[in-house]
């Protein structure tokens, strides 16, 4: 059993103190905003991965084949005429 959302019943006139909430606390309270934040983070990670793979191929392929045109000819031999 967890202690999340378990509140003691109020007896008498006990004042409720509400905490000041910042932007992140406001997002943490809303399930839809949390889901949106997770989807945005996953999309940003995927975009960074694709860009990283592109840069890696742009650097590694010419090093292996010494020239980009020869690299394309080696990778796609059926297009060379």
CSV table of C-alpha atoms in Angstrom, one decimal:
chain,number,residue,atom,x,y,z
A,1,UNK,CA,0.0,0.0,0.0
A,2,UNK,CA,1.4,3.4,-0.9
A,3,UNK,CA,0.8,6.6,0.9
A,4,UNK,CA,0.0,8.6,-2.2
A,5,UNK,CA,-3.4,10.5,-2.0
A,6,UNK,CA,-4.1,9.1,1.5
A,7,UNK,CA,-5.4,12.0,3.5
A,8,UNK,CA,-6.5,12.1,7.1
A,9,UNK,CA,-10.1,13.3,7.6
A,10,UNK,CA,-10.3,16.9,8.8
A,11,UNK,CA,-11.9,17.4,12.2
A,12,UNK,CA,-12.9,20.9,13.2
A,13,UNK,CA,-11.7,24.0,11.5
A,14,UNK,CA,-8.2,23.2,10.5
A,15,UNK,CA,-7.0,25.6,7.8
A,16,UNK,CA,-5.8,24.1,4.5
A,17,UNK,CA,-2.4,25.3,3.4
A,18,UNK,CA,-2.0,25.2,-0.4
A,19,UNK,CA,1.6,25.1,-1.6
A,20,UNK,CA,2.7,27.5,-4.3
A,21,UNK,CA,3.1,25.5,-7.5
A,22,UNK,CA,5.6,26.3,-10.3
A,23,UNK,CA,5.3,25.3,-13.9
A,24,UNK,CA,6.7,21.8,-13.4
A,25,UNK,CA,4.4,21.1,-10.5
A,26,UNK,CA,1.5,22.2,-12.6
A,27,UNK,CA,2.5,19.8,-15.4
A,28,UNK,CA,3.0,17.0,-12.9
A,29,UNK,CA,-0.6,17.3,-11.7
A,30,UNK,CA,-2.1,17.0,-15.2
A,31,UNK,CA,-1.8,13.6,-16.8
A,32,UNK,CA,-2.3,14.9,-20.3
A,33,UNK,CA,0.5,17.4,-19.9
A,34,UNK,CA,2.8,14.7,-18.6
A,35,UNK,CA,2.0,12.5,-21.6
A,36,UNK,CA,2.6,15.4,-23.9
A,37,UNK,CA,6.0,16.1,-22.2
A,38,UNK,CA,7.0,12.5,-22.5
A,39,UNK,CA,6.0,12.3,-26.2
A,40,UNK,CA,8.0,15.6,-26.9
A,41,UNK,CA,11.0,14.2,-25.1
A,42,UNK,CA,10.9,10.9,-27.1
A,43,UNK,CA,10.5,12.8,-30.4
A,44,UNK,CA,13.4,15.1,-29.6
A,45,UNK,CA,15.5,12.0,-28.7
A,46,UNK,CA,14.6,10.3,-31.9
A,47,UNK,CA,15.4,13.4,-34.0
A,48,UNK,CA,18.8,13.8,-32.2
A,49,UNK,CA,19.5,10.1,-32.9
A,50,UNK,CA,18.7,10.5,-36.6
A,51,UNK,CA,20.9,13.6,-36.9
A,52,UNK,CA,23.7,11.9,-35.0
A,53,UNK,CA,23.6,8.9,-37.3
A,54,UNK,CA,23.6,11.2,-40.4
A,55,UNK,CA,26.7,13.0,-39.1
A,56,UNK,CA,28.4,9.8,-38.3
A,57,UNK,CA,27.8,8.4,-41.7
A,58,UNK,CA,28.9,11.7,-43.3
A,59,UNK,CA,32.2,11.4,-41.4
A,60,UNK,CA,32.8,7.6,-41.6
A,61,UNK,CA,31.9,6.8,-45.2
A,62,UNK,CA,34.4,9.2,-46.8
A,63,UNK,CA,37.1,8.0,-44.4
A,64,UNK,CA,36.6,4.4,-45.4
A,65,UNK,CA,36.2,5.0,-49.2
A,66,UNK,CA,38.4,8.2,-49.5
A,67,UNK,CA,35.8,9.9,-51.7
A,68,UNK,CA,32.1,10.4,-51.4
A,69,UNK,CA,31.4,9.6,-55.1
A,70,UNK,CA,33.4,6.4,-54.9
A,71,UNK,CA,31.6,5.6,-51.7
A,72,UNK,CA,28.3,6.0,-53.5
A,73,UNK,CA,29.5,3.8,-56.4
A,74,UNK,CA,30.6,1.1,-53.9
A,75,UNK,CA,27.4,1.2,-51.9
A,76,UNK,CA,25.1,1.3,-55.0
A,77,UNK,CA,26.9,-0.5,-57.8
A,78,UNK,CA,23.8,-1.0,-60.0
A,79,UNK,CA,23.5,2.8,-60.6
A,80,UNK,CA,27.1,3.1,-62.0
A,81,UNK,CA,27.0,3.1,-65.7
